[in-house]
Each structure stands twice: as structure tokens, then as C-alpha cells.
Amino acid sequence: MPRWEYLIRRLILSVLVLLGVTVITFTISRVVPSNPAALWVGPRPTQEQISRAREILGLDKPLPVQYIRYISALLQGDFGVSVRTHQPILTDLRTYLPATLELVIAAMLIALGIGLPLGVLAGAYKGTLVDAIARLIAVACVSMPTFWLALLFQLIFFSNLHWLPVSGRLSTVIKLTHPIEQVTGFYLIDSALAGDWELFRDALVHLILPAFTLSTYALGLTIRMTRSSMVEVLQERYITTARAAGLPEREIFFKFALKNAIVPTLTVLGLSFVYSLTGAILIEVIFSWHGLGTYVTEAVLAVDFPVIIAVTIIVTVFYVFINLALDWFQAILDPRVTLG
Amino acid sequence: MQRWLGDIIRRNEARLLEYRRMGRAFRRDVLAVASLIVIIAFALGAIFAPWLTPYPEQGEGEPNLSEKFSPPSPEHPFGTDNLGRDVLARVLYGGRSSLSIGLMVVVIAVAIGTPLGALAGYFGGWVDELIMRVTDMFLAFPPLLLAIAIASALGNSFTNAMLAIAITWWPWYTRLVRAQTLSLREREFVAAARGMGVRTPTIIARHILPNVMTPVLVQATSDIGSAILTGAAMSFIGLGVRPPTADWGAMVSTGRVYFLGQPWFAAFPGLAIFLVTLAFNLLGDGIRDVADPQTRRSVQ
């Protein structure tokens, strides 16, 4: 299959998957609940609210008509109104999404920065002590309840050592004296753009604990996948051939093995993104990080169903497109991909 | 009776020998055996909780306000919580909900995923296409978020939380079983059965499913750990068991408010989640190694 054909096929498949995703969310919000209108307006609804919701949602119409209304609203970015904040959900998301993305990206960088070298080492020195330690770290990371680790980190680095702040994105003093100009919503980038290094430093120290906590699952995954892809590549015939030809071990390692082992680990990026986002739901509350996670957890407690569904859709769209981008990237890097 | 037993043994001789080989290999894996012991200990602790703790009524949820926030002591080795209940008793009782959610999620997911995977792999064509595209759609969601959405739609309860997690889990088994079935379908004994005119449902039940069970069981063992972790995460958020029922995730959630002052209250249930999940993951790895010497040789 020619490369461009593969790329387009993947794009079309992704769009179809997204269409399926909306069918599932539609089913969850309109077919599964016994009274969708009541779910849509929140706890203790009045009769009037319910009948208005029935009208807005078009619940008296047949399901296919409801679905078409549902999807055209989604395409216009209309996710409904939050039961709790009474704001259109899209407005809420604009403030929460950048906060979470900043945290998730930081966590992914940590996971890759530590996980890739550790995985490569473990794979290269398979069966040694390094390998055993790396595997133990990996399995501990994927078994860790992050919401519990978050508490331990707070206890150690805030209560006992006084090294890092306990929670929030900025200190109160800094927030008052250094007004932040929201350009991207990423505090690190915004403060750097403004050239305000005191603000940057404050934002950075507040990011460290939540980002490290969040990175654990992705870290474990990265170590595992990098290790196994390294082991696999080192067994390839061309490595044996290179060795037989008397090439120096160092050159074999960097030029042939590492380069080819890294490409399959790219899929780790997609996975670590989704696991970091999932983790963010659990730990943002603990660190008072006002992002999607806090938004969702508060929505769960307030039975704010429209918010839960909206966040699920948004995050899934992100996930699908990240995977698409990674597939494309891989296809461009690795010519073997397009053959399959 | 004896002849009947002898028949079974003779017919399954190869498989029994294989199991004995696996058993011997497994006993050599120190980490896996230790994990199994940890899991059994937690399971026994949960089952016999009423006899193991002097405070079974507190484990069930009865408050004991005169002893709020006692630090760990000989009477209360893990201290007491915000309602004065013995944390050790609560952790033992909490194992009931956490372990059963882990187990049930995997059982339900296997029950849905395995037959679908076998159908997709065996029939191919549009059946395969249909089942696998639905699978893709479910896999497109971040698992925890989908579970949260489903549990919220169904209404907040322990059973609904369990169902919600299971619904996000089955597609993995469908994929696994489909891949296995694809290769089994071409094997001679299946072709022979087909040639002899054995009906399709019988072929799937007698020849396909028994042969995919080993990889499914291997996968299921590791998955129980992640399912327990997900269940704990759901109850940490506030979906799942209702108070006063004890649950590890819910205990960490309540205890986090007091963590910097009274860390024992959230520390021990959190540790329990970590240890049990770790044990299931290590056990899963160990079983994978013995069940599948192929990957052991090439990848491990």
C-alpha cells in the first residue's frame, strides 16, 4: 500500500471511530439512564426544569432524530451547561484544559526522560542487576495508587523537608504581586513570554510534585515497552550480522539497535498521554490544581452529568488524534509500517 | 468411576504434563510465589475479618467517637480514623469490596470479551469487522473516564461501579481471543472436526475455547491488579461503595483531609491497594513466564 494511501486510510478510520465514540456517549447519556432529563439538570430538579430539559434535548423525538441533534450540537462546540457552575461547559473548559495539559505534558516529559534511558539500559543489559532493578521499578510504578503517592509526597517534601509547596499552581503572594497574563494558559510559558522569572520559578516549584506523581504509571509503561523493544531488536539478524562483521559494539548499539528500538516505543507517547490524563483526574484534587481532573471530580460529587460526558468526549477526541499523529509519524519514520 | 477417570487422564495427558511442568517452573519463581502468598493472606484477612479483629462492629462501620484519631498503639496497631474506628479492622473489611471488585470486573470482562473474540476470529468477514470496529470504539476512550461516565449514568452504587469498569475492560479480551482463534481456525484438528461435519457451535465450544483459555487466564491474573486499582480510584472519587461500608479507595479519600496531621488513617489502606495490586502484577508476570516459554526465551 502506498504511504499516502495508508495515511488517509488511518485518518478516515479515526473519524469513524470518533463517530462511534459519540454513539456510545449518546447511549450513555440518553438511553442508559432511566430519566435522562433529570440527569441533565442535576439533583433535586423542579418539574419545570425537567420539562424544559426534555424540550432542549428533544427527548420526545425518536432516537435517530435525537442523535442527529446531539451530534450537530457537539460539532458546534455546544456541550450543554454545567449543573454546578451554570456556565456553558465550553467556557469552563477553556480555563481548565490548559492547566491539565501543562501538568500532563510535564509528567510525560518526566516519564520519557527517566523511562527511555532506563528501559534501554535494562534491555541492553538483560538479566543483570540493572535489568532486575528497572523491572521492579516498572512494576511498582504501574501498581501504585497515584492518589496515595501524592499524599506521601506532600508529607515528605512539604511537611517534613519543607522543600516544595503543598498545593496550588502559584503561591498566594506571587499571585497577588505578579498578575499573570493568560496567553496560552500554561503558566510556565506565559511567565516566560512575559519575562517574569520570579513567577516562572514559582510556577515551576508548584509543578514538581504533581508532575512527578502523575508520571508514575506512564514511567512504568515506558520502561517496560522500551525494554522489550530493545531486547527484540538486539536479537534481530542484522545485529548478529553486524557483530559477525566485527563492527564495534558501541556502533552496533547506537547506530543499529537504539535507533530501531525507539521507533516502536513512540506508541508509548499516546499511552502515557492517556494514562497521565486519567491520573490527573485522581491527583489534581489533592494538589488543588484547577484543571480537568478537579472539574470532573467535583462534577462526580455534584452529579453534574453534562460535565462528565463533555470531558469524556473532549479527552477521547484528543486521544484519538494523538494516536493518529503518532501513527503517521511512525509510518514516515519506519518504512516497514506501510507494508502491513 | 475409575475407568472414567482414567479415560479423562489419558485423553488430557499432554495437557496435564504441561500443567505439571508449569507448576514446577512456577515454584522456582520466588517473586511470583511470594506474591501468591500476599494475595492469599489478604483474601483470608477479608474473609475471616470478623474473627481476626477485636472490633468487628467498627469494621462494619459503627463509629466509636471517644477514640477519634488515636495514633498506632498496641490496641490499635494502625491507629483509628476520624470516627474513632480501628483502621486495621477497616482495612480487613475493606479488602472485601476491593478484592471482589477486582475479581468480578475481570470475570465479567472475560465473560463478554471471550465469546465475542471467538466469534470474530472464527467467522471472519462482516462478523469480524462489526465486532472489531465496536471494540475499537470502546478502546478509544480513556478507560477511567468512560467508567466514570457509565457509573454516573447508571447511578452511584457498588454494583454499577463494577459493571462500569467491566464495560471498559472486555475489548482487551476480545482482541486477545480473536488473535488466538485466527490461528487455531487453520489448525488441522479444527479442519478435521469441520470435515467430519461437527456443528460450528460445538467446534467453538469444544476445540476453540479450551485452547484460548490459557492466554486468557494469564491476562486475567495481571488484570485483577489493575482492576483493583481502578476500583479503588473510582471509590476515591466517590463512585462505588457507600459509607459506612469499608473500602480502601474511600478510606484514602476521607483520610487525605487529615493526612498531614494523622497520616496513618489514609496510609494503611493506600498501602493495602499498592501491595495487592503489586502482588497481582508480579503473579501475572510469573504465570506469563511459565505458561508461555516462547516469550520467556525471546523477550524476557
XYZ file of C-alpha atoms in Angstrom:
640
model
C 0.000 0.000 0.000
C 1.458 3.397 -0.934
C 2.296 5.554 2.007
C -0.189 8.355 1.357
C -2.961 5.833 0.983
C -2.125 4.403 4.382
C -2.109 7.858 5.969
C -5.508 8.726 4.516
C -6.948 5.357 5.498
C -5.867 5.954 9.091
C -7.462 9.411 9.033
C -10.787 8.054 7.791
C -10.692 5.248 10.366
C -10.080 7.774 13.142
C -13.063 9.852 12.069
C -15.223 6.708 12.009
C -14.013 5.739 15.472
C -14.921 9.214 16.719
C -18.376 8.816 15.220
C -18.684 5.536 17.141
C -17.480 7.298 20.275
C -20.370 9.748 20.005
C -22.798 6.845 19.561
C -21.523 5.385 22.829
C -21.680 8.696 24.732
C -25.141 9.310 23.287
C -26.247 5.891 24.520
C -24.771 6.555 27.948
C -26.465 9.915 28.295
C -29.854 9.315 26.622
C -30.617 5.595 26.548
C -28.999 4.104 29.673
C -30.394 6.485 32.340
C -33.997 5.898 33.387
C -34.691 9.628 33.265
C -32.177 11.445 31.018
C -33.772 14.851 31.539
C -33.424 14.634 35.315
C -29.801 13.575 34.908
C -29.221 16.571 32.683
C -30.456 19.184 35.174
C -28.851 17.719 38.282
C -30.023 16.665 41.721
C -33.446 17.775 43.045
C -34.860 19.144 39.787
C -38.148 21.024 39.585
C -40.900 19.798 37.275
C -40.459 22.902 35.156
C -36.688 22.322 34.749
C -37.316 18.760 33.665
C -39.886 19.675 31.040
C -37.586 22.397 29.706
C -34.697 19.918 29.546
C -36.901 17.416 27.742
C -37.611 20.077 25.157
C -33.970 21.189 24.736
C -32.751 17.596 24.478
C -35.665 16.698 22.203
C -36.463 13.607 24.269
C -39.955 13.333 22.764
C -38.448 12.741 19.317
C -37.345 9.306 18.044
C -33.779 8.265 18.930
C -32.202 8.792 15.456
C -33.509 12.378 15.375
C -32.199 12.895 18.900
C -28.802 11.584 17.841
C -28.586 13.972 14.871
C -29.447 16.903 17.137
C -26.891 15.653 19.644
C -24.080 15.414 17.148
C -24.789 18.738 15.449
C -24.685 20.426 18.866
C -21.336 18.739 19.561
C -19.912 19.895 16.236
C -20.819 23.475 17.178
C -18.966 23.049 20.456
C -22.195 23.046 22.437
C -21.651 20.634 25.327
C -24.529 21.948 27.392
C -24.496 23.829 30.664
C -22.826 22.726 33.868
C -25.308 21.932 36.618
C -22.892 23.213 39.235
C -21.296 26.343 37.751
C -24.281 27.283 35.499
C -21.736 28.155 32.806
C -21.618 26.753 29.302
C -19.208 23.833 29.615
C -17.045 25.117 26.772
C -16.315 28.304 28.749
C -15.301 26.262 31.790
C -13.091 24.023 29.673
C -11.143 26.989 28.307
C -9.792 27.717 31.775
C -9.353 24.116 32.941
C -7.889 22.413 29.879
C -4.572 24.344 29.693
C -3.907 23.715 33.390
C -4.279 19.966 32.899
C -2.295 19.924 29.663
C 0.604 21.710 31.345
C 0.610 19.089 34.088
C 0.207 16.154 31.700
C 2.948 17.320 29.353
C 5.329 17.823 32.271
C 4.510 14.328 33.534
C 5.063 12.798 30.093
C 8.431 14.511 29.778
C 9.465 13.123 33.166
C 8.220 9.641 32.260
C 10.094 9.645 28.960
C 13.189 11.343 30.364
C 13.631 8.682 33.028
C 11.842 5.761 31.393
C 13.544 5.670 27.981
C 17.156 5.503 29.228
C 16.205 3.079 31.990
C 14.341 0.836 29.546
C 17.200 0.921 27.058
C 19.716 0.027 29.770
C 17.527 -2.794 31.077
C 17.117 -4.191 27.562
C 20.797 -3.915 26.722
C 21.915 -5.483 29.989
C 19.155 -8.077 30.088
C 19.372 -10.465 33.041
C 21.738 -8.286 35.085
C 21.098 -6.372 38.292
C 20.303 -3.178 36.337
C 17.604 -5.082 34.482
C 16.130 -6.524 37.669
C 16.001 -3.099 39.339
C 14.449 -1.460 36.278
C 11.779 -4.159 36.058
C 10.970 -3.815 39.751
C 10.654 -0.026 39.401
C 8.401 -0.551 36.390
C 6.040 -2.961 38.122
C 5.938 -0.832 41.277
C 5.058 2.201 39.153
C 2.118 0.540 37.427
C 0.837 -0.836 40.747
C 0.982 2.500 42.561
C -2.263 4.206 43.576
C -1.221 7.716 42.480
C -3.708 9.424 44.776
C -1.923 7.782 47.702
C 1.581 8.540 46.409
C 0.504 12.185 46.097
C -0.229 12.256 49.827
C 3.094 10.616 50.683
C 4.965 13.165 48.548
C 3.169 16.008 50.329
C 4.058 14.533 53.697
C 7.731 14.102 52.791
C 8.539 17.116 50.628
C 6.229 19.664 52.239
C 5.625 18.665 55.868
C 8.975 17.109 56.692
C 11.551 18.619 54.368
C 9.851 21.956 53.577
C 11.325 21.791 50.076
C 8.244 22.207 47.939
C 4.825 23.843 48.246
C 1.950 21.591 49.235
C -0.560 22.526 46.536
C -1.876 25.097 44.067
C -0.377 26.408 40.842
C 1.130 29.582 42.383
C 1.780 30.968 45.874
C -0.808 33.439 47.120
C 1.751 36.238 47.478
C 3.082 35.758 43.988
C -0.434 35.594 42.603
C -1.206 38.995 44.121
C 2.051 40.741 43.240
C 2.623 39.218 39.791
C -0.531 39.358 37.705
C -0.260 36.655 35.064
C -1.238 37.455 31.531
C -3.113 34.467 30.129
C -1.843 33.818 26.632
C -1.597 30.052 26.422
C -2.902 29.242 29.900
C 0.355 27.355 30.532
C 1.853 29.304 33.424
C 5.414 28.302 32.574
C 5.099 29.552 29.009
C 3.088 32.656 29.871
C 5.521 33.759 32.552
C 8.495 33.112 30.284
C 6.840 35.117 27.492
C 6.336 37.994 29.911
C 9.946 37.641 31.067
C 8.789 37.369 34.668
C 11.287 34.872 36.083
C 10.115 35.077 39.660
C 6.687 33.999 38.502
C 8.246 31.277 36.349
C 10.196 29.907 39.298
C 7.100 29.870 41.474
C 5.043 28.089 38.834
C 7.843 25.566 38.342
C 8.209 24.596 42.015
C 4.447 24.168 42.229
C 4.535 21.869 39.208
C 7.209 19.467 40.502
C 5.243 17.320 42.989
C 2.062 16.861 40.935
C 4.043 16.196 37.764
C 6.241 13.548 39.378
C 3.242 11.883 40.997
C 1.389 11.880 37.727
C 4.309 10.440 35.788
C 4.467 7.128 37.706
C 2.132 4.983 35.608
C 3.485 6.318 32.318
C 7.005 5.806 33.644
C 6.362 2.152 34.414
C 4.855 1.641 30.985
C 7.716 3.408 29.205
C 10.341 1.300 30.965
C 8.514 -1.940 30.108
C 7.900 -1.171 26.466
C 11.331 0.310 25.787
C 12.978 -2.682 27.414
C 11.080 -5.279 25.429
C 11.524 -3.452 22.132
C 15.269 -3.138 22.861
C 15.540 -6.855 23.655
C 13.655 -7.697 20.474
C 15.833 -5.518 18.255
C 19.055 -6.862 19.760
C 18.013 -10.353 18.621
C 17.495 -9.323 15.010
C 19.657 -10.953 12.361
C 21.191 -7.677 11.258
C 22.632 -7.188 14.734
C 24.209 -10.652 14.635
C 25.478 -9.894 11.144
C 26.968 -6.602 12.306
C 28.652 -8.389 15.198
C 29.971 -11.118 12.912
C 31.309 -8.448 10.584
C 33.335 -7.192 13.526
C 31.729 -3.786 13.921
C 32.497 -2.197 17.279
C 29.819 -2.985 19.915
C 29.324 0.718 20.568
C 28.482 1.459 16.959
C 26.109 -1.517 16.757
C 24.343 -0.319 19.850
C 23.810 3.303 18.879
C 23.596 3.077 15.119
C 21.515 -0.050 14.655
C 19.836 -1.126 17.874
C 18.863 2.082 19.631
C 17.578 3.799 16.515
C 15.270 0.931 15.637
C 14.171 0.278 19.192
C 12.996 3.846 19.713
C 10.501 3.878 16.840
C 8.074 1.298 18.271
C 8.292 2.982 21.674
C 6.654 6.039 20.111
C 3.312 4.361 20.783
C 4.236 4.823 24.425
C 3.665 8.546 23.916
C -0.001 8.005 23.153
C -0.422 5.616 26.037
C 1.419 7.805 28.514
C -0.752 10.730 27.455
C -3.955 8.857 28.165
C -2.708 7.395 31.430
C -1.453 10.795 32.576
C -4.841 12.334 31.816
C -6.560 9.571 33.738
C -4.132 10.066 36.602
C -4.769 13.809 36.548
C -8.395 13.109 37.431
C -7.207 11.486 40.636
C -4.456 13.768 41.819
C -5.479 17.275 40.771
C -7.880 17.453 43.714
C -5.122 16.552 46.136
C -2.814 19.264 44.789
C -5.643 21.828 44.364
C -4.671 22.023 40.708
C -7.628 23.630 38.979
C -7.778 21.560 35.822
C -9.987 18.989 34.135
C -9.441 16.473 36.928
C -10.753 18.782 39.624
C -13.578 19.709 37.269
C -14.537 16.047 36.805
C -14.208 15.014 40.454
C -16.323 17.936 41.573
C -18.808 17.049 38.838
C -19.000 13.461 40.148
C -19.744 14.682 43.677
C -22.366 17.176 42.455
C -23.850 14.639 39.993
C -23.058 17.165 37.243
C -23.600 14.702 34.401
C -23.255 17.051 31.381
C -19.743 17.938 32.548
C -18.712 14.301 32.977
C -19.867 13.434 29.462
C -18.323 16.562 27.926
C -14.912 15.929 29.457
C -15.080 12.276 28.387
C -15.720 13.322 24.781
C -13.058 16.049 24.687
C -10.355 13.857 26.170
C -11.244 10.980 23.848
C -11.023 13.253 20.796
C -7.574 14.351 21.964
C -6.510 10.761 22.484
C -7.707 9.590 19.070
C -5.894 12.411 17.265
C -2.689 11.951 19.222
C -2.695 8.293 18.242
C -3.362 9.231 14.634
C -0.463 11.694 14.676
C 1.839 9.068 16.198
C 0.810 6.510 13.578
C 1.578 8.962 10.820
C 4.881 9.864 12.408
C 5.795 6.198 12.718
C 4.817 5.456 9.132
C 7.045 8.281 7.963
C 9.983 7.146 10.097
C 9.713 3.421 9.578
C 9.133 2.223 6.023
C 8.131 -1.267 7.210
C 4.919 0.079 8.763
C 3.258 0.803 5.444
C 3.729 -2.754 4.247
C 1.498 -4.161 6.994
C -15.766 -44.455 38.078
C -12.120 -45.420 37.931
C -12.282 -46.211 34.263
C -13.980 -42.909 33.619
C -11.248 -41.021 35.490
C -8.585 -42.978 33.675
C -10.178 -42.004 30.375
C -10.057 -38.322 31.242
C -6.428 -38.553 32.291
C -5.455 -40.436 29.153
C -7.272 -38.014 26.913
C -5.696 -34.998 28.579
C -2.300 -36.488 29.249
C -0.392 -33.889 27.267
C -2.205 -31.050 28.963
C -1.702 -32.497 32.462
C 2.005 -32.976 31.835
C 2.159 -29.397 30.653
C 0.464 -28.195 33.860
C 2.944 -30.159 35.968
C 5.824 -28.572 34.091
C 4.284 -25.155 34.680
C 3.818 -25.894 38.379
C 7.480 -26.841 38.757
C 8.654 -23.730 36.864
C 6.319 -21.547 38.909
C 7.668 -22.790 42.241
C 11.143 -21.657 41.193
C 9.929 -18.049 40.711
C 10.440 -16.536 44.175
C 8.673 -13.239 43.435
C 5.610 -14.962 41.995
C 5.308 -17.376 44.927
C 5.709 -14.515 47.421
C 3.003 -12.591 45.532
C 0.658 -15.543 45.712
C 1.213 -15.727 49.479
C 0.465 -11.993 49.860
C -2.747 -12.360 47.841
C -3.895 -15.395 49.836
C -3.135 -13.539 53.085
C -5.233 -10.547 52.032
C -8.052 -12.787 50.825
C -8.097 -14.759 54.102
C -7.956 -11.467 56.021
C -11.018 -10.215 54.165
C -12.966 -13.465 54.502
C -12.215 -14.027 58.206
C -12.208 -10.331 59.144
C -14.926 -10.701 61.830
C -12.823 -13.275 63.713
C -9.454 -11.590 63.184
C -10.228 -8.202 64.664
C -11.465 -7.458 68.175
C -13.608 -4.667 66.680
C -15.786 -6.294 64.006
C -18.611 -3.779 64.551
C -16.186 -0.937 63.770
C -15.051 -2.779 60.674
C -18.698 -2.828 59.603
C -18.833 0.920 60.109
C -20.074 1.636 63.633
C -18.480 4.861 64.940
C -16.551 4.965 68.214
C -16.283 8.696 68.762
C -14.463 8.590 72.107
C -11.297 7.314 70.395
C -11.011 9.608 67.367
C -7.576 9.856 65.691
C -5.617 7.661 68.109
C -2.133 7.091 66.676
C -0.989 3.483 66.173
C -0.741 1.661 69.519
C -0.840 -1.970 70.744
C -4.673 -1.801 70.962
C -4.955 -0.201 67.508
C -1.855 -1.208 65.511
C -2.910 1.010 62.560
C -4.498 3.742 64.742
C -8.097 4.918 64.491
C -9.907 7.075 61.923
C -11.969 10.271 62.069
C -14.881 8.369 63.620
C -12.671 6.519 66.063
C -12.866 3.201 64.201
C -9.934 0.800 64.275
C -8.078 1.282 60.949
C -6.826 -2.319 60.898
C -10.403 -3.592 61.177
C -11.466 -1.212 58.407
C -8.579 -2.350 56.172
C -9.516 -6.021 56.693
C -13.179 -5.318 55.921
C -12.203 -3.018 53.045
C -10.472 -5.956 51.389
C -13.919 -7.465 50.834
C -15.080 -4.733 48.474
C -11.688 -4.098 46.835
C -10.841 -7.744 46.145
C -14.336 -8.607 44.972
C -14.475 -5.638 42.612
C -11.133 -6.675 41.096
C -12.213 -10.256 40.651
C -15.729 -9.542 39.393
C -14.615 -6.921 36.866
C -12.261 -9.421 35.277
C -14.826 -12.236 35.368
C -17.475 -10.092 33.669
C -14.981 -8.732 31.135
C -13.796 -12.255 30.253
C -17.403 -13.451 30.010
C -18.254 -10.717 27.495
C -14.938 -10.484 25.672
C -14.074 -14.153 25.118
C -17.162 -15.299 23.151
C -17.106 -12.130 21.048
C -13.440 -12.640 20.228
C -14.023 -16.292 19.317
C -16.927 -15.350 17.027
C -14.934 -12.581 15.332
C -11.900 -14.789 14.810
C -13.751 -17.911 13.726
C -16.241 -16.416 11.286
C -14.166 -13.540 9.929
C -15.871 -11.400 7.285
C -18.547 -8.952 8.318
C -18.993 -10.533 11.779
C -15.327 -9.901 12.469
C -15.487 -6.397 11.004
C -18.543 -5.470 13.090
C -17.247 -6.817 16.398
C -13.768 -5.375 15.973
C -14.977 -1.903 14.997
C -17.162 -1.787 18.121
C -14.112 -2.902 20.095
C -12.069 -0.052 18.574
C -14.680 2.455 19.676
C -14.557 1.294 23.276
C -10.770 1.273 23.248
C -10.720 4.871 22.010
C -11.876 6.078 25.435
C -9.501 6.642 28.325
C -10.709 3.731 30.499
C -11.268 5.511 33.811
C -13.231 8.367 32.229
C -15.595 6.013 30.414
C -16.132 4.059 33.621
C -16.889 7.297 35.488
C -19.398 8.346 32.822
C -21.163 4.961 32.783
C -21.260 4.690 36.577
C -22.720 8.211 36.801
C -25.371 7.376 34.212
C -26.347 4.106 35.913
C -26.496 5.705 39.351
C -23.960 5.548 42.129
C -23.650 2.077 43.672
C -21.100 -0.663 44.185
C -22.618 -2.957 41.537
C -22.844 -0.155 38.988
C -19.232 0.869 39.550
C -18.209 -2.729 38.986
C -20.302 -3.043 35.816
C -18.971 0.278 34.543
C -15.340 -0.820 34.884
C -16.107 -4.203 33.299
C -17.697 -2.486 30.284
C -14.444 -0.624 29.647
C -12.426 -3.810 30.035
C -13.906 -6.525 27.804
C -12.477 -5.243 24.473
C -8.964 -6.312 25.523
C -10.127 -9.929 25.847
C -11.960 -9.756 22.540
C -8.735 -8.705 20.829
C -6.689 -11.377 22.573
C -9.130 -14.216 21.894
C -9.698 -13.157 18.297
C -5.980 -13.282 17.557
C -5.702 -16.749 19.113
C -8.786 -18.015 17.291
C -7.498 -16.805 13.935
C -4.534 -19.141 14.169
C -6.472 -22.021 15.763
C -9.048 -21.931 12.967
C -6.395 -23.023 10.466
C -5.078 -25.880 12.608
C -5.576 -29.469 11.484
C -7.740 -30.680 14.351
C -10.229 -27.877 13.719
C -10.218 -28.563 9.986
C -10.748 -32.276 10.748
C -13.695 -31.536 13.004
C -15.161 -29.340 10.296
C -14.597 -32.042 7.721
C -16.376 -34.609 9.921
C -19.407 -32.328 9.924
C -19.209 -31.181 13.537
C -21.545 -28.238 14.024
C -19.942 -24.801 14.335
C -21.107 -24.018 17.895
C -19.654 -27.356 19.001
C -16.341 -26.618 17.286
C -16.098 -23.269 19.035
C -17.071 -24.696 22.413
C -15.026 -27.930 22.252
C -11.994 -27.019 20.170
C -11.512 -23.250 20.155
C -12.445 -22.038 23.656
C -10.464 -24.645 25.674
C -7.372 -23.727 23.682
C -7.653 -19.982 24.227
C -8.204 -20.323 27.990
C -4.513 -20.346 28.951
C -3.644 -16.937 27.437
C -6.933 -15.543 28.759
C -6.186 -16.741 32.286
C -2.662 -15.333 32.112
C -4.013 -11.957 31.042
C -6.804 -12.096 33.622
C -4.385 -12.613 36.508
C -2.424 -9.434 35.770
C -5.668 -7.579 35.071
C -7.098 -8.239 38.525
C -4.390 -5.911 39.880
C -5.291 -3.073 37.515
C -8.993 -3.702 38.157
C -8.455 -3.350 41.912
C -6.519 -0.137 41.292
C -9.306 1.194 39.060
C -11.964 0.205 41.596
C -10.020 1.998 44.328
C -9.688 5.049 42.067
C -13.443 5.082 41.449
C -14.274 4.918 45.138
C -11.602 7.540 45.830
C -13.535 9.875 43.518
C -16.772 8.935 45.256
C -18.245 6.302 42.926
C -18.869 2.846 44.330
C -19.408 1.670 47.883
C -21.465 3.934 50.126
C -20.386 4.709 53.684
C -20.260 3.209 56.240
C -19.072 0.173 54.212
C -15.280 -0.021 54.348
C -13.337 0.372 51.111
C -9.647 1.130 50.606
C -10.092 3.852 47.997
C -12.829 5.541 50.013
C -10.665 5.384 53.146
C -7.789 7.160 51.397
C -10.299 9.708 50.121
C -11.643 10.512 53.600
C -8.230 10.251 55.207
C -6.496 12.616 52.797
C -8.017 15.655 54.525
C -6.248 14.673 57.751
C -3.138 13.245 56.119
C -0.562 15.837 57.156
C -1.646 15.545 60.798
C -2.854 11.933 61.101
C -1.154 10.069 58.253
C -1.912 6.541 59.492
C -5.582 6.829 58.603
C -5.009 7.064 54.825
C -1.548 5.457 54.755
C -2.563 1.879 55.583
C -5.468 1.442 53.156
C -3.291 3.033 50.443
C -0.504 0.604 51.256
C -3.004 -2.254 51.002
C -4.044 -1.130 47.498
C -0.400 -0.895 46.447
C 0.617 -4.291 47.861
C -2.330 -6.220 46.438
C -2.006 -4.598 43.006
C 1.740 -5.207 43.002
C 1.210 -8.833 44.024
C -1.280 -9.471 41.221
C 1.007 -7.810 38.671
C 4.026 -9.862 39.764
C 1.942 -13.041 39.878
C 0.659 -12.286 36.384
C 4.226 -11.814 35.122
C 5.271 -15.075 36.772
C 2.390 -17.036 35.263
C 3.045 -15.492 31.849
C 6.635 -16.696 32.063
C 5.737 -20.301 32.822
C 2.707 -20.505 30.544
C 4.478 -19.085 27.560
C 8.108 -20.231 27.391
C 8.275 -18.788 23.877
C 8.146 -15.172 25.051
C 10.295 -16.060 28.017
C 13.080 -17.155 25.734
C 12.795 -14.368 23.214
C 11.746 -11.325 25.200
C 12.455 -11.919 28.872
